[in-house]
mmCIF file of C-alpha atoms in Angstrom:
data_model
loop_
_atom_site.group_PDB
_atom_site.id
_atom_site.type_symbol
_atom_site.label_atom_id
_atom_site.label_comp_id
_atom_site.label_asym_id
_atom_site.label_seq_id
_atom_site.Cartn_x
_atom_site.Cartn_y
_atom_site.Cartn_z
ATOM 1 C CA MET A 283 -9.151 -7.889 4.025
ATOM 2 C CA ILE A 284 -9.172 -11.686 3.904
ATOM 3 C CA LEU A 285 -8.546 -14.253 1.200
ATOM 4 C CA THR A 286 -11.388 -16.767 0.763
ATOM 5 C CA THR A 287 -13.195 -18.494 -2.110
ATOM 6 C CA PHE A 288 -16.321 -17.584 -4.109
ATOM 7 C CA ALA A 289 -18.100 -20.492 -2.484
ATOM 8 C CA GLU A 290 -17.682 -18.866 0.912
ATOM 9 C CA VAL A 291 -19.210 -15.605 -0.184
ATOM 10 C CA ASP A 292 -23.020 -14.971 -0.050
ATOM 11 C CA LEU A 293 -24.186 -13.884 -3.488
ATOM 12 C CA SER A 294 -27.512 -12.753 -1.984
ATOM 13 C CA ASP A 295 -25.691 -9.969 -0.063
ATOM 14 C CA PRO A 296 -27.159 -6.597 -1.225
ATOM 15 C CA PHE A 297 -23.531 -5.642 -1.940
ATOM 16 C CA PHE A 298 -23.828 -7.577 -5.305
ATOM 17 C CA ASP A 299 -27.039 -5.941 -6.480
ATOM 18 C CA SER A 300 -25.303 -3.367 -8.621
ATOM 19 C CA LEU A 301 -23.021 -6.017 -10.196
ATOM 20 C CA LYS A 302 -26.029 -8.192 -10.995
ATOM 21 C CA ALA A 303 -27.691 -5.222 -12.665
ATOM 22 C CA ALA A 304 -24.664 -4.292 -14.701
ATOM 23 C CA TYR A 305 -23.703 -7.775 -15.761
ATOM 24 C CA LYS A 306 -26.692 -10.039 -16.516
ATOM 25 C CA GLU A 307 -24.466 -13.150 -16.598
ATOM 26 C CA PHE A 308 -22.973 -12.345 -13.123
ATOM 27 C CA PRO A 309 -24.783 -14.981 -11.039
ATOM 28 C CA VAL A 310 -23.873 -17.793 -13.452
ATOM 29 C CA TRP A 311 -20.317 -16.577 -13.728
ATOM 30 C CA PHE A 312 -20.112 -16.279 -9.960
ATOM 31 C CA ALA A 313 -21.227 -19.861 -9.478
ATOM 32 C CA SER A 314 -18.688 -21.112 -12.035
ATOM 33 C CA LYS A 315 -15.884 -19.657 -9.893
ATOM 34 C CA ALA A 316 -16.832 -21.497 -6.645
ATOM 35 C CA SER A 317 -13.340 -22.867 -5.922
ATOM 36 C CA GLU A 318 -11.391 -19.803 -6.984
ATOM 37 C CA PRO A 319 -9.797 -17.343 -4.531
ATOM 38 C CA VAL A 320 -11.135 -13.875 -3.916
ATOM 39 C CA TYR A 321 -10.275 -11.012 -1.478
ATOM 40 C CA VAL A 322 -13.142 -9.632 0.620
ATOM 41 C CA THR A 323 -13.655 -7.131 3.402
ATOM 42 C CA PHE A 324 -16.657 -7.209 5.775
ATOM 43 C CA LYS A 325 -18.481 -4.612 7.837
ATOM 44 C CA GLU A 326 -18.978 -5.257 11.525
ATOM 45 C CA ASP A 327 -22.433 -6.565 10.827
ATOM 46 C CA GLY A 328 -21.007 -9.180 8.470
ATOM 47 C CA GLN A 329 -22.085 -7.582 5.167
ATOM 48 C CA LEU A 330 -19.547 -7.083 2.447
ATOM 49 C CA ARG A 331 -17.826 -3.742 1.782
ATOM 50 C CA GLY A 332 -15.072 -4.863 -0.563
ATOM 51 C CA PHE A 333 -14.647 -7.677 -3.191
ATOM 52 C CA LEU A 334 -11.676 -8.289 -5.447
ATOM 53 C CA TYR A 335 -11.079 -11.110 -7.982
ATOM 54 C CA LEU A 336 -7.758 -11.290 -9.809
ATOM 55 C CA LYS A 337 -6.777 -13.565 -12.694
ATOM 56 C CA VAL A 338 -3.499 -13.953 -14.601
ATOM 57 C CA GLU A 339 -3.858 -13.953 -18.364
ATOM 58 C CA HIS A 340 -1.316 -14.808 -21.017
ATOM 59 C CA GLY A 341 -0.950 -13.623 -24.617
ATOM 60 C CA ILE A 342 -3.050 -11.253 -26.673
ATOM 61 C CA ILE A 343 -6.260 -9.830 -25.239
ATOM 62 C CA ASP A 344 -8.525 -9.686 -28.360
ATOM 63 C CA ASP A 345 -11.942 -8.992 -26.837
ATOM 64 C CA VAL A 346 -11.092 -5.304 -26.563
ATOM 65 C CA ASP A 347 -10.614 -2.687 -29.297
ATOM 66 C CA PRO A 348 -7.716 -2.218 -30.040
ATOM 67 C CA PRO A 349 -6.436 -5.598 -28.767
ATOM 68 C CA LEU A 350 -3.826 -5.675 -26.055
ATOM 69 C CA PRO A 351 -0.521 -7.068 -27.439
ATOM 70 C CA ALA A 352 0.854 -10.372 -26.201
ATOM 71 C CA ALA A 353 2.037 -10.238 -22.543
ATOM 72 C CA ASP A 354 1.473 -11.815 -19.110
ATOM 73 C CA ARG A 355 -0.984 -9.642 -17.306
ATOM 74 C CA MET A 356 -3.008 -9.538 -14.066
ATOM 75 C CA LYS A 357 -6.653 -8.900 -14.885
ATOM 76 C CA VAL A 358 -8.777 -7.210 -12.297
ATOM 77 C CA GLY A 359 -11.749 -9.495 -12.942
ATOM 78 C CA THR A 360 -14.134 -7.879 -10.432
ATOM 79 C CA LEU A 361 -13.626 -4.989 -8.021
ATOM 80 C CA LYS A 362 -16.219 -3.307 -5.977
ATOM 81 C CA ILE A 363 -15.619 -1.136 -2.859
ATOM 82 C CA VAL A 364 -17.839 0.604 -0.379
ATOM 83 C CA ALA A 365 -15.175 2.700 1.302
ATOM 84 C CA HIS A 366 -17.228 5.145 3.549
ATOM 85 C CA GLY A 367 -14.278 7.452 3.952
ATOM 86 C CA THR A 368 -11.769 4.735 4.975
ATOM 87 C CA LYS A 369 -9.694 4.879 1.766
ATOM 88 C CA LEU A 370 -10.336 1.197 1.279
ATOM 89 C CA GLY A 371 -9.764 1.655 -2.434
ATOM 90 C CA GLU A 372 -6.085 2.366 -1.831
ATOM 91 C CA ARG A 373 -5.791 -0.844 0.155
ATOM 92 C CA TYR A 374 -7.273 -2.801 -2.741
ATOM 93 C CA VAL A 375 -4.994 -1.102 -5.273
ATOM 94 C CA LYS A 376 -2.018 -2.122 -3.150
ATOM 95 C CA LYS A 377 -3.278 -5.684 -3.047
ATOM 96 C CA ILE A 378 -3.600 -5.700 -6.862
ATOM 97 C CA PHE A 379 0.033 -4.509 -7.227
ATOM 98 C CA ASP A 380 1.280 -6.901 -4.535
ATOM 99 C CA ALA A 381 -0.382 -9.868 -6.288
ATOM 100 C CA ALA A 382 0.862 -8.783 -9.763
ATOM 101 C CA ILE A 383 4.472 -8.383 -8.566
ATOM 102 C CA LYS A 384 4.402 -11.706 -6.820
ATOM 103 C CA ALA A 385 3.012 -13.399 -9.963
ATOM 104 C CA GLY A 386 5.806 -11.868 -12.063
ATOM 105 C CA VAL A 387 3.470 -10.407 -14.713
ATOM 106 C CA ASP A 388 4.240 -7.583 -17.147
ATOM 107 C CA GLY A 389 1.358 -5.373 -16.006
ATOM 108 C CA VAL A 390 -2.284 -5.079 -14.946
ATOM 109 C CA TYR A 391 -5.535 -4.223 -16.785
ATOM 110 C CA VAL A 392 -9.097 -3.497 -15.710
ATOM 111 C CA THR A 393 -12.354 -2.744 -17.495
ATOM 112 C CA VAL A 394 -14.607 0.002 -15.994
ATOM 113 C CA PHE A 395 -17.894 1.548 -17.094
ATOM 114 C CA GLU A 396 -17.444 5.238 -17.674
ATOM 115 C CA GLU A 397 -19.960 6.244 -14.988
ATOM 116 C CA HIS A 398 -17.705 4.842 -12.264
ATOM 117 C CA ALA A 399 -15.748 8.112 -12.097
ATOM 118 C CA GLY A 400 -14.314 7.551 -8.625
ATOM 119 C CA LEU A 401 -12.867 4.144 -9.497
ATOM 120 C CA ILE A 402 -11.368 5.560 -12.677
ATOM 121 C CA ARG A 403 -9.739 8.435 -10.753
ATOM 122 C CA LEU A 404 -8.281 5.853 -8.326
ATOM 123 C CA PHE A 405 -6.721 3.795 -11.044
ATOM 124 C CA LYS A 406 -5.398 6.906 -12.955
ATOM 125 C CA ARG A 407 -3.776 8.142 -9.738
ATOM 126 C CA TYR A 408 -1.517 5.072 -9.683
ATOM 127 C CA GLY A 409 -0.394 5.164 -13.327
ATOM 128 C CA PHE A 410 -3.221 3.391 -15.225
ATOM 129 C CA THR A 411 -4.002 4.899 -18.631
ATOM 130 C CA GLN A 412 -6.906 4.244 -20.968
ATOM 131 C CA TYR A 413 -5.900 2.026 -23.830
ATOM 132 C CA ALA A 414 -9.017 0.479 -25.353
ATOM 133 C CA LYS A 415 -12.735 -0.173 -25.087
ATOM 134 C CA LYS A 416 -14.639 -3.303 -24.601
ATOM 135 C CA THR A 417 -18.141 -3.731 -26.029
ATOM 136 C CA SER A 418 -20.492 -6.487 -24.905
ATOM 137 C CA PRO A 419 -24.277 -7.013 -24.426
ATOM 138 C CA ASN A 420 -23.796 -5.162 -21.090
ATOM 139 C CA GLY A 421 -22.576 -2.032 -22.765
ATOM 140 C CA THR A 422 -19.150 -0.369 -23.432
ATOM 141 C CA GLU A 423 -16.430 -0.361 -20.808
ATOM 142 C CA LEU A 424 -13.189 1.543 -20.803
ATOM 143 C CA VAL A 425 -10.034 -0.503 -20.608
ATOM 144 C CA PHE A 426 -7.212 0.811 -18.385
ATOM 145 C CA ILE A 427 -3.766 -0.660 -18.370
ATOM 146 C CA ARG A 428 -0.657 -0.294 -16.180
ATOM 147 C CA ASP A 429 2.383 -1.450 -18.098
ATOM 148 C CA PHE A 430 5.209 -2.201 -15.607
ATOM 149 C CA SER A 431 7.833 -1.596 -18.299
ATOM 150 C CA VAL A 432 6.844 2.011 -18.613
ATOM 151 C CA LEU A 433 8.120 4.140 -15.691
ATOM 152 C CA THR A 434 7.737 7.939 -15.467
ATOM 153 C CA GLY A 435 10.011 8.709 -12.545
ATOM 154 C CA LYS A 436 6.994 9.874 -10.479
ATOM 155 C CA ILE A 437 6.586 8.413 -7.057
ATOM 156 C CA ARG A 438 2.782 7.894 -7.244
ATOM 157 C CA ARG A 439 2.402 6.994 -10.905
ATOM 158 C CA ASP A 440 5.159 4.418 -10.700
ATOM 159 C CA TYR A 441 4.020 2.943 -7.372
ATOM 160 C CA PRO A 442 5.060 0.382 -6.052
ATOM 161 C CA PHE A 443 8.381 0.642 -7.927
ATOM 162 C CA ILE A 444 11.148 2.413 -6.032
ATOM 163 C CA HIS A 445 13.659 4.624 -7.869
ATOM 164 C CA GLN A 446 16.935 4.492 -6.049
ATOM 165 C CA ASN A 447 19.402 6.444 -8.195
ATOM 166 C CA GLY A 448 20.071 9.937 -6.810
ATOM 167 C CA HIS A 449 18.113 9.182 -3.584
ATOM 168 C CA LYS A 450 19.524 8.568 -0.133
ATOM 169 C CA LYS A 451 18.552 5.586 2.058
ATOM 170 C CA TYR A 452 17.714 5.790 5.707
ATOM 171 C CA LEU A 453 16.719 3.558 8.640
ATOM 172 C CA LEU A 454 13.681 5.032 10.403
ATOM 173 C CA ALA A 455 12.350 3.598 13.703
ATOM 174 C CA ILE A 456 8.743 3.165 14.670
ATOM 175 C CA TYR A 457 7.349 1.965 18.015
ATOM 176 C CA PRO A 458 5.545 -1.450 18.083
ATOM 177 C CA GLU A 459 2.201 0.133 19.251
ATOM 178 C CA TRP A 460 1.993 2.090 15.983
ATOM 179 C CA HIS A 461 3.872 -0.121 13.600
ATOM 180 C CA THR A 462 1.259 -2.634 12.383
ATOM 181 C CA LYS A 463 -1.620 -0.130 12.387
ATOM 182 C CA LEU A 464 0.398 2.072 10.012
ATOM 183 C CA LEU A 465 1.958 -0.777 7.956
ATOM 184 C CA PRO A 466 -0.513 -3.650 8.001
ATOM 185 C CA ASP A 467 1.210 -5.854 5.451
ATOM 186 C CA SER A 468 4.266 -5.837 7.664
ATOM 187 C CA ILE A 469 2.522 -7.499 10.588
ATOM 188 C CA LEU A 470 4.689 -9.855 12.551
ATOM 189 C CA ASN A 471 3.891 -13.520 12.873
ATOM 190 C CA ASN A 472 3.311 -13.182 16.637
ATOM 191 C CA GLU A 473 0.900 -10.150 16.346
ATOM 192 C CA SER A 474 -2.845 -10.464 16.442
ATOM 193 C CA LYS A 475 -4.617 -9.895 13.070
ATOM 194 C CA ASP A 476 -7.279 -8.041 15.099
ATOM 195 C CA ILE A 477 -5.086 -4.906 15.335
ATOM 196 C CA VAL A 478 -5.341 -4.318 11.620
ATOM 197 C CA GLU A 479 -8.514 -2.223 11.734
ATOM 198 C CA ASP A 480 -10.470 -0.917 8.722
ATOM 199 C CA LEU A 481 -9.344 2.702 9.209
ATOM 200 C CA SER A 482 -7.960 5.340 6.877
ATOM 201 C CA HIS A 483 -4.430 5.072 8.148
ATOM 202 C CA THR A 484 -4.451 1.301 7.811
ATOM 203 C CA ASN A 485 -5.903 1.241 4.292
ATOM 204 C CA THR A 486 -3.877 4.015 2.690
ATOM 205 C CA ILE A 487 -0.884 3.609 0.359
ATOM 206 C CA HIS A 488 0.143 7.004 1.634
ATOM 207 C CA LYS A 489 1.306 7.223 5.277
ATOM 208 C CA VAL A 490 2.064 10.087 7.665
ATOM 209 C CA TYR A 491 4.799 9.593 10.269
ATOM 210 C CA ILE A 492 5.195 12.258 12.933
ATOM 211 C CA CYS A 493 8.303 12.641 15.092
ATOM 212 C CA SER A 494 10.283 15.150 17.109
ATOM 213 C CA MET A 495 13.740 13.793 16.230
ATOM 214 C CA ASN A 496 15.891 15.625 13.698
ATOM 215 C CA VAL A 497 15.222 14.195 10.200
ATOM 216 C CA GLY A 498 16.985 17.127 8.470
ATOM 217 C CA GLY A 499 18.194 16.404 5.015
ATOM 218 C CA LEU A 500 15.402 13.942 4.239
ATOM 219 C CA LYS A 501 13.990 14.743 0.764
ATOM 220 C CA ARG A 502 11.270 13.674 -1.679
ATOM 221 C CA GLY A 503 12.229 10.387 -3.246
ATOM 222 C CA ASP A 504 14.483 9.208 -0.426
ATOM 223 C CA ILE A 505 13.970 5.619 0.649
ATOM 224 C CA LEU A 506 13.126 4.494 4.245
ATOM 225 C CA VAL A 507 13.821 1.160 5.704
ATOM 226 C CA MET A 508 11.228 0.920 8.540
ATOM 227 C CA TYR A 509 12.643 -0.447 11.795
ATOM 228 C CA ARG A 510 10.171 -1.807 14.295
ATOM 229 C CA CYS A 511 11.625 -1.239 17.722
ATOM 230 C CA SER A 512 11.568 -3.969 20.391
ATOM 231 C CA ASP A 513 8.331 -4.619 22.238
ATOM 232 C CA GLY A 514 10.250 -5.023 25.483
ATOM 233 C CA LYS A 515 9.594 -8.728 25.784
ATOM 234 C CA GLY A 516 13.191 -9.562 25.050
ATOM 235 C CA ALA A 517 16.422 -8.020 23.927
ATOM 236 C CA ALA A 518 16.322 -5.624 20.994
ATOM 237 C CA TYR A 519 19.152 -7.714 19.449
ATOM 238 C CA PHE A 520 16.534 -10.358 18.721
ATOM 239 C CA ARG A 521 13.189 -8.553 18.772
ATOM 240 C CA SER A 522 13.773 -5.326 16.862
ATOM 241 C CA VAL A 523 13.411 -5.906 13.115
ATOM 242 C CA VAL A 524 13.296 -4.092 9.765
ATOM 243 C CA THR A 525 9.969 -4.771 8.144
ATOM 244 C CA SER A 526 9.224 -2.613 5.068
ATOM 245 C CA ILE A 527 10.287 -0.113 2.502
ATOM 246 C CA CYS A 528 8.660 3.365 2.102
ATOM 247 C CA VAL A 529 9.465 6.234 -0.130
ATOM 248 C CA VAL A 530 9.359 9.872 1.035
ATOM 249 C CA GLU A 531 6.794 12.087 -0.712
ATOM 250 C CA GLU A 532 7.123 15.197 1.435
ATOM 251 C CA VAL A 533 8.647 16.404 4.743
ATOM 252 C CA ARG A 534 7.058 19.253 6.626
ATOM 253 C CA SER A 535 7.857 20.999 9.898
ATOM 254 C CA ARG A 536 5.615 22.936 12.225
ATOM 255 C CA LYS A 537 6.209 26.209 10.304
ATOM 256 C CA ASP A 538 4.902 24.638 7.071
ATOM 257 C CA PHE A 539 1.334 24.628 8.441
ATOM 258 C CA ARG A 540 -0.859 27.627 8.624
ATOM 259 C CA ASP A 541 -2.427 26.636 11.956
ATOM 260 C CA LYS A 542 -3.657 23.580 13.918
ATOM 261 C CA GLY A 543 -6.547 23.000 11.534
ATOM 262 C CA ASP A 544 -4.195 22.893 8.536
ATOM 263 C CA PHE A 545 -2.022 20.326 10.361
ATOM 264 C CA LEU A 546 -4.971 18.169 11.376
ATOM 265 C CA ASN A 547 -6.420 18.110 7.860
ATOM 266 C CA TYR A 548 -3.079 17.092 6.478
ATOM 267 C CA ALA A 549 -2.177 14.408 9.053
ATOM 268 C CA ARG A 550 -5.573 12.959 10.093
ATOM 269 C CA PRO A 551 -6.333 10.556 7.101
ATOM 270 C CA HIS A 552 -2.895 9.003 7.036
ATOM 271 C CA SER A 553 -1.611 9.013 10.618
ATOM 272 C CA VAL A 554 -2.116 6.376 13.365
ATOM 273 C CA PHE A 555 -2.625 9.107 15.968
ATOM 274 C CA SER A 556 -6.098 9.905 17.156
ATOM 275 C CA GLU A 557 -7.547 13.445 16.874
ATOM 276 C CA ASP A 558 -6.658 14.136 20.554
ATOM 277 C CA GLU A 559 -3.125 12.874 20.050
ATOM 278 C CA LEU A 560 -2.628 14.951 16.948
ATOM 279 C CA GLU A 561 -3.915 18.040 18.801
ATOM 280 C CA ALA A 562 -1.462 17.235 21.625
ATOM 281 C CA TRP A 563 1.387 17.100 19.119
ATOM 282 C CA TRP A 564 0.481 20.583 17.900
ATOM 283 C CA ASP A 565 -0.313 22.110 21.264
ATOM 284 C CA SER A 566 2.958 20.918 22.794
ATOM 285 C CA GLY A 567 4.817 23.537 20.777
ATOM 286 C CA LYS A 568 7.741 21.229 20.498
ATOM 287 C CA ARG A 569 9.782 20.507 17.397
ATOM 288 C CA MET A 570 7.713 18.434 14.977
ATOM 289 C CA HIS A 571 8.483 16.820 11.674
ATOM 290 C CA VAL A 572 5.764 15.265 9.505
ATOM 291 C CA ILE A 573 6.870 12.735 6.898
ATOM 292 C CA ARG A 574 4.426 11.756 4.190
ATOM 293 C CA MET A 575 5.486 8.570 2.441
ATOM 294 C CA THR A 576 4.245 5.721 0.241
ATOM 295 C CA TYR A 577 4.183 2.211 1.680
ATOM 296 C CA ASN A 578 5.813 0.257 -1.110
ATOM 297 C CA ALA A 579 6.755 -3.212 0.079
ATOM 298 C CA ALA A 580 6.937 -5.544 3.159
ATOM 299 C CA PHE A 581 10.013 -7.719 3.544
ATOM 300 C CA GLU A 582 9.311 -11.390 3.171
ATOM 301 C CA LYS A 583 11.898 -12.104 5.866
ATOM 302 C CA ARG A 584 12.371 -9.771 8.798
ATOM 303 C CA THR A 585 16.039 -8.983 9.644
ATOM 304 C CA THR A 586 16.723 -8.491 13.323
ATOM 305 C CA ARG A 587 18.945 -5.869 14.946
ATOM 306 C CA GLY A 588 21.482 -8.623 15.674
ATOM 307 C CA GLN A 589 21.681 -9.450 11.959
ATOM 308 C CA LEU A 590 21.893 -5.727 11.072
ATOM 309 C CA ILE A 591 24.931 -5.530 13.391
ATOM 310 C CA ASP A 592 26.595 -8.915 12.653
ATOM 311 C CA THR A 593 25.824 -9.288 8.943
ATOM 312 C CA VAL A 594 25.069 -5.854 7.550
ATOM 313 C CA GLY A 595 27.719 -4.092 9.596
ATOM 314 C CA LEU A 596 25.573 -1.473 11.322
ATOM 315 C CA SER A 597 26.917 -0.101 14.607
ATOM 316 C CA SER A 598 26.109 -1.891 17.844
ATOM 317 C CA THR A 599 26.382 1.190 19.989
ATOM 318 C CA ARG A 600 24.450 3.880 18.143
ATOM 319 C CA ARG A 601 20.829 4.734 18.760
ATOM 320 C CA TYR A 602 18.571 3.101 16.190
ATOM 321 C CA ASP A 603 16.151 5.955 15.497
ATOM 322 C CA PHE A 604 17.084 7.650 12.201
ATOM 323 C CA PHE A 605 20.247 7.453 10.297
ATOM 324 C CA GLU A 606 21.601 7.151 6.714
ATOM 325 C CA LEU A 607 22.448 3.766 5.192
ATOM 326 C CA SER A 608 25.180 3.265 2.687
ATOM 327 C CA GLN A 609 24.244 1.738 -0.699
ATOM 328 C CA THR A 610 26.096 -1.420 0.273
ATOM 329 C CA GLN A 611 24.129 -1.645 3.617
ATOM 330 C CA PHE A 612 20.870 -0.923 1.839
ATOM 331 C CA ASP A 613 21.544 -3.656 -0.782
ATOM 332 C CA HIS A 614 22.450 -6.153 1.916
ATOM 333 C CA ILE A 615 19.229 -5.406 3.837
ATOM 334 C CA LEU A 616 17.161 -5.907 0.674
ATOM 335 C CA LYS A 617 18.922 -9.259 0.071
ATOM 336 C CA LEU A 618 18.302 -10.464 3.605
ATOM 337 C CA GLY A 619 14.689 -9.333 3.517
ATOM 338 C CA LYS A 620 14.099 -11.197 0.269
ATOM 339 C CA ILE A 621 12.269 -8.257 -1.268
ATOM 340 C CA ASN A 622 11.226 -8.740 -4.929
ATOM 341 C CA GLU A 623 14.221 -7.547 -6.902
ATOM 342 C CA SER A 624 11.993 -6.014 -9.651
ATOM 343 C CA LEU A 625 10.584 -3.437 -7.219
ATOM 344 C CA VAL A 626 13.840 -1.491 -6.847
ATOM 345 C CA VAL A 627 14.900 0.215 -10.047
ATOM 346 C CA ASP A 628 17.624 2.562 -11.126
#
């Protein structure tokens, strides 16, 4: 996914045919937005497979029935995705939330024709509810809203917000070769953008992390501070960093899967490992823990191992693989990482 402008996007691409058919004014509207930003994703042949236009609106929205009360909202102006099994829709939903949180708005709304059932399911999955209808010469659209002031306590419906009360916090290590493929918004400045491929595990909000180390005690709702191990090009004190926050949805062990096929079906869409690597995990017969988690936020500033030791007070002698953080340590890491304060709620 890249950020560009309308002027740099080819309106003659067949990708836009359905939008032109649904909205007669679409070509004129598109031309009027020439200098405005838009997110796009391309196929290998250069044709579009994703398009997202976002706009902040203030006050009452009165072209829908019933009107939306006064607030600052992010409007999903245009969204179209051709996912082809890559879960690209989740990647775009994450981008919508990231942009909305950064803009400091009160919520998000989107209008969708009823026949786009897949898109409606996607929005409902992440807490959007139908509030109104919008009637125009193009027909009647359903209006879905996500009010950030309304939280349910559910991990997925409240995403990307993180509920911390009653949940433990842990540091969890991940090797550099897997890190950015699994957590693409946490890419380091010195990493190539080319490694963020358009694959299921890259696009998903939900991630699967597989390990043999003991993660006993980890429960649904617990919070993970992801720690990217050193790449070996220098001392871990300077090159190992914490990059992002995830929330545990489920933890399984080998005994929780009926057989290899059950394991592969569970892990394949959300794991960075290839089919052969997943099979090798299973066939090894060794202890295996599978953590399914949501990818909630990337730190704006990456805190190094040295800072974790010298400033946060973590041990300089322990192995940095998996261990519990105190509330004070967790709060300090959030502050150093400059994560948006509104994301972590009680």
